[in-house]
Coordinates of C-alpha atoms in Angstrom, one line a residue:
M19 CA -4.0 22.8 3.7
T20 CA -4.4 22.3 -0.1
E21 CA -5.8 19.2 -1.7
F22 CA -2.3 18.4 -3.1
M23 CA -0.7 18.6 0.3
G24 CA -3.6 16.7 1.9
E25 CA -3.2 13.7 -0.5
L26 CA 0.6 13.8 0.0
I27 CA 0.4 13.8 3.8
G28 CA -2.3 11.2 3.9
T29 CA -0.4 8.8 1.6
M30 CA 2.8 9.5 3.6
I31 CA 1.1 8.4 6.8
L32 CA -0.2 5.3 5.1
I33 CA 3.3 4.3 4.0
I34 CA 4.9 5.2 7.3
F35 CA 2.6 2.7 9.2
G36 CA 2.3 0.2 6.4
A37 CA 6.0 -0.1 5.3
G38 CA 6.9 0.4 8.9
V39 CA 5.2 -2.8 10.1
I40 CA 6.9 -4.8 7.3
A41 CA 10.2 -3.4 8.3
G42 CA 9.7 -4.4 11.9
A43 CA 8.7 -7.9 10.8
N44 CA 11.5 -8.4 8.2
L45 CA 14.6 -6.6 9.4
K46 CA 17.0 -8.3 11.8
A47 CA 17.5 -7.3 15.4
T48 CA 14.1 -5.6 15.8
K49 CA 11.8 -6.3 18.7
A50 CA 9.0 -7.4 16.3
E51 CA 8.4 -11.0 15.1
G52 CA 6.3 -10.6 12.0
S53 CA 3.3 -12.5 10.8
W54 CA 0.8 -12.1 7.9
V55 CA -2.0 -11.3 10.4
L56 CA 0.1 -8.6 12.1
I57 CA 0.9 -7.0 8.7
T58 CA -2.7 -7.0 7.4
I59 CA -4.1 -5.5 10.6
A60 CA -1.4 -2.8 10.6
W61 CA -2.1 -1.9 6.9
G62 CA -5.8 -1.6 7.7
L63 CA -5.0 0.8 10.6
A64 CA -2.6 2.6 8.3
V65 CA -5.4 3.4 5.9
A66 CA -7.7 4.4 8.7
M67 CA -5.1 6.9 10.1
G68 CA -4.5 8.3 6.6
V69 CA -8.2 8.9 6.1
Y70 CA -8.6 10.4 9.6
A71 CA -5.7 12.8 8.9
V72 CA -6.9 14.3 5.6
G73 CA -10.4 13.1 4.9
Q74 CA -11.9 16.4 5.7
V75 CA -9.5 18.1 3.2
T76 CA -9.4 15.8 0.2
G77 CA -11.8 12.9 0.8
A78 CA -8.6 10.9 1.6
H79 CA -8.3 8.9 -1.6
I80 CA -4.5 8.2 -0.8
N81 CA -4.6 5.7 -3.7
P82 CA -4.7 6.4 -7.5
A83 CA -7.0 3.5 -8.0
V84 CA -9.6 5.0 -5.7
T85 CA -9.2 8.3 -7.4
L86 CA -9.8 6.7 -10.8
G87 CA -12.7 4.7 -9.5
L88 CA -14.4 7.7 -7.9
A89 CA -13.9 9.7 -11.1
T90 CA -15.4 6.9 -13.1
V91 CA -18.7 7.0 -11.1
G92 CA -18.8 10.8 -11.3
D93 CA -17.9 11.4 -7.6
F94 CA -14.7 13.2 -8.4
A95 CA -13.6 15.6 -11.1
W96 CA -11.4 14.1 -13.8
E97 CA -9.4 17.3 -14.1
K98 CA -8.1 16.8 -10.6
V99 CA -7.0 13.2 -11.2
P100 CA -3.4 13.9 -12.3
M101 CA -2.8 16.2 -9.4
Y102 CA -4.1 13.7 -6.9
I103 CA -2.0 10.8 -8.3
F104 CA 1.1 13.0 -8.4
A105 CA 0.6 14.0 -4.7
Q106 CA 0.0 10.4 -3.7
T107 CA 3.1 9.1 -5.4
I108 CA 5.3 11.8 -3.8
G109 CA 3.7 11.1 -0.4
A110 CA 4.4 7.4 -0.7
F111 CA 8.1 8.1 -1.6
I112 CA 8.5 10.4 1.4
G113 CA 6.8 7.8 3.7
A114 CA 9.1 5.1 2.5
T115 CA 12.1 7.3 3.0
I116 CA 11.0 8.1 6.6
V117 CA 10.8 4.3 7.3
F118 CA 14.3 3.9 5.9
F119 CA 15.6 6.5 8.4
H120 CA 13.7 5.1 11.3
Y121 CA 15.3 1.6 10.9
L122 CA 18.8 2.9 10.0
P123 CA 20.8 0.6 12.3
H124 CA 18.9 -2.5 11.1
W125 CA 19.6 -2.5 7.4
K126 CA 23.3 -3.6 7.7
D127 CA 22.3 -6.7 9.8
T128 CA 19.8 -7.9 7.2
E129 CA 21.2 -10.1 4.4
D130 CA 17.9 -11.1 2.8
Q131 CA 17.5 -8.8 -0.2
M132 CA 14.0 -9.9 -0.8
A133 CA 13.0 -9.1 2.8
M134 CA 14.4 -5.6 2.4
K135 CA 12.8 -5.0 -0.9
S136 CA 9.4 -6.2 0.3
I137 CA 9.4 -3.4 2.9
F138 CA 9.1 -0.9 0.0
C139 CA 7.2 -2.7 -2.7
T140 CA 5.3 -5.9 -3.5
D141 CA 6.3 -9.1 -5.3
P142 CA 4.4 -12.2 -6.1
A143 CA 4.4 -15.5 -4.2
I144 CA 4.5 -17.3 -7.6
R145 CA 5.7 -15.2 -10.4
S146 CA 3.3 -15.4 -13.3
P147 CA 2.7 -12.0 -14.8
I148 CA -0.8 -12.4 -16.2
S149 CA -2.1 -14.2 -13.1
N150 CA -0.4 -11.6 -10.9
L151 CA -2.1 -8.9 -12.9
V152 CA -5.5 -10.7 -12.3
S153 CA -4.8 -10.8 -8.5
E154 CA -4.2 -7.1 -8.4
I155 CA -7.3 -6.4 -10.5
I156 CA -9.5 -8.5 -8.3
G157 CA -8.1 -7.0 -5.1
T158 CA -8.6 -3.4 -6.2
F159 CA -12.0 -4.1 -7.7
V160 CA -13.1 -5.3 -4.3
L161 CA -11.5 -2.3 -2.7
V162 CA -13.3 0.3 -4.8
M163 CA -16.6 -1.6 -4.7
G164 CA -16.2 -1.8 -0.9
I165 CA -15.5 1.9 -0.5
L166 CA -18.6 2.7 -2.6
F167 CA -20.7 0.2 -0.5
I168 CA -19.5 1.8 2.7
G169 CA -20.2 5.3 1.3
A170 CA -23.8 4.2 0.6
N171 CA -24.4 3.6 4.4
D172 CA -24.8 6.0 7.3
F173 CA -22.3 5.6 10.1
T174 CA -21.8 7.4 13.4
D175 CA -19.5 10.4 12.8
G176 CA -15.9 9.3 12.7
L177 CA -16.5 5.6 12.3
N178 CA -16.3 5.5 8.5
P179 CA -12.4 5.4 8.3
L180 CA -12.3 2.4 10.7
I181 CA -14.7 0.5 8.5
V182 CA -12.5 1.3 5.4
G183 CA -9.6 0.1 7.5
L184 CA -11.4 -3.2 8.2
L185 CA -12.0 -3.6 4.5
I186 CA -8.3 -3.4 3.9
V187 CA -7.7 -6.0 6.6
A188 CA -10.2 -8.3 4.9
I189 CA -8.7 -7.9 1.5
G190 CA -5.2 -8.5 2.9
M191 CA -6.2 -11.7 4.7
S192 CA -8.4 -13.1 2.0
L193 CA -6.8 -12.0 -1.3
G194 CA -3.4 -10.5 -0.4
S195 CA -1.2 -13.5 -0.2
T196 CA -0.7 -14.0 -3.9
T197 CA 1.0 -10.7 -4.7
G198 CA 1.3 -8.8 -1.4
Y199 CA -1.9 -6.8 -2.4
A200 CA -0.5 -3.5 -3.6
I201 CA -4.0 -2.5 -4.7
N202 CA -2.6 1.0 -4.9
P203 CA -0.2 2.1 -7.6
A204 CA 1.3 4.9 -5.5
R205 CA 1.9 2.6 -2.6
D206 CA 4.1 0.4 -4.8
L207 CA 5.7 2.9 -7.2
G208 CA 6.7 5.6 -4.8
P209 CA 8.5 3.3 -2.3
R210 CA 10.0 1.2 -5.2
I211 CA 11.6 4.4 -6.4
A212 CA 12.8 5.1 -2.8
H213 CA 14.3 1.6 -2.7
A214 CA 16.1 2.3 -5.9
V215 CA 17.7 5.6 -4.8
L216 CA 18.3 5.2 -1.1
P217 CA 21.7 3.9 0.1
I218 CA 20.4 0.7 1.6
P219 CA 23.4 -1.7 2.3
G220 CA 23.2 -4.8 0.2
K221 CA 19.7 -4.1 -1.1
G222 CA 19.9 -5.7 -4.5
G223 CA 17.7 -4.7 -7.5
S224 CA 14.3 -3.1 -7.3
D225 CA 12.7 -5.6 -9.7
W226 CA 11.5 -3.0 -12.3
G227 CA 10.4 -5.9 -14.6
Y228 CA 7.5 -6.6 -12.2
A229 CA 6.8 -2.9 -11.3
W230 CA 4.2 -2.4 -14.0
I231 CA 1.8 -5.0 -12.5
P232 CA 1.0 -3.3 -9.2
V233 CA 0.4 -0.1 -11.2
V234 CA -1.6 -1.3 -14.2
G235 CA -3.6 -4.0 -12.2
P236 CA -5.0 -1.6 -9.6
A237 CA -5.7 1.0 -12.2
I238 CA -7.8 -1.5 -14.2
G239 CA -9.5 -2.9 -11.1
G240 CA -10.3 0.6 -9.7
V241 CA -11.9 1.8 -12.9
Y242 CA -13.9 -1.4 -13.4
G243 CA -15.0 -1.4 -9.8
G244 CA -16.5 2.0 -10.4
L245 CA -18.1 0.9 -13.7
F246 CA -19.5 -2.2 -12.1
Y247 CA -21.0 -0.3 -9.2
Q248 CA -22.7 2.1 -11.5
A249 CA -24.0 -0.6 -13.7
I250 CA -25.3 -3.1 -11.1
F251 CA -26.2 -0.9 -8.2
K252 CA -27.2 2.3 -10.0
G253 CA -28.6 0.8 -13.2
N254 CA -26.3 2.7 -15.4
A255 CA -24.7 0.1 -17.6
N256 CA -23.1 2.3 -20.2
V257 CA -20.9 1.2 -23.1
W258 CA -17.7 1.5 -21.0
F259 CA -19.0 -1.0 -18.6
W260 CA -19.4 -3.6 -21.3
I261 CA -16.1 -2.8 -22.9
G262 CA -14.5 -3.1 -19.4
T263 CA -16.2 -6.4 -18.8
L264 CA -14.9 -7.8 -22.1
I265 CA -11.4 -6.7 -21.2
I266 CA -11.5 -8.2 -17.7
L267 CA -12.9 -11.5 -19.1
A268 CA -10.1 -11.6 -21.8
I269 CA -7.4 -11.0 -19.1
M270 CA -8.9 -13.7 -16.8
L271 CA -9.3 -16.3 -19.6
S272 CA -5.7 -15.6 -20.8
S273 CA -4.5 -16.2 -17.2
M274 CA -6.4 -19.5 -17.0
R275 CA -5.0 -20.6 -20.4
V276 CA -1.4 -19.8 -19.3
E277 CA -1.7 -21.6 -16.0
L278 CA -3.4 -24.7 -17.5
K279 CA -0.7 -24.8 -20.2
K280 CA 1.9 -25.0 -17.4
V281 CA 0.0 -27.9 -15.8
Y282 CA -0.2 -29.8 -19.1
Q283 CA 3.5 -29.2 -19.8
T284 CA 4.4 -30.5 -16.3
E285 CA 2.3 -33.6 -16.7
E286 CA 3.9 -34.3 -20.1
G287 CA 7.3 -33.9 -18.6
V288 CA 6.5 -36.4 -15.9
E289 CA 5.2 -38.9 -18.4

């Protein structure tokens, strides 16, 4: 198996299980009654299965943010980054398409367009672009840092993917409820394209106005996670770490300013 096919298959497996559990929870007339805990556990297992499937072939990034983070710390060749990201996005599209076919009889019985779209891609609990971007940056920063932490420890053979899966569960439970924790550009973009092109009855729009956030946020968070790990744990605080830190601080301060402005405007309106 080539590296391209490995990343494609690994990401496809991730989305089959991940989007599949959301479909079971959201679509009408299924035998599953969904909950956030169920979804976060299933996504963690989905990552573990993807890693088990192709880890020996590609390292099982199955996430462009992880690919970027590992390249940033020198653990992955930059020239392979575009190929990995392309494979991951295609795999995510195929995985989402398989979920569509699996649940074919259930789409017509579901009238909630948001419920259908959330099977394929993420959306925020409270729409506030800069704050949504911050949530995705933080979640992916923790993901890449966690993967690097895990890689620095010795585990019994075969246990590592399960530990990574538990990391995904922890991120979902602790940080995922604001934006649905894409923390993976391919996971959101590939299935969003699938949602746009598949003949899903009454599906509504694919919300392309929001689509840049689960792509840009994880990319920033993944790169900064790698830079932070190198700077703090390896003692290599290069100029890119400081530039990245300033960019992250600027985004977070902008988010705070926007949200506080909303509060003040609300209070003035009440008065």
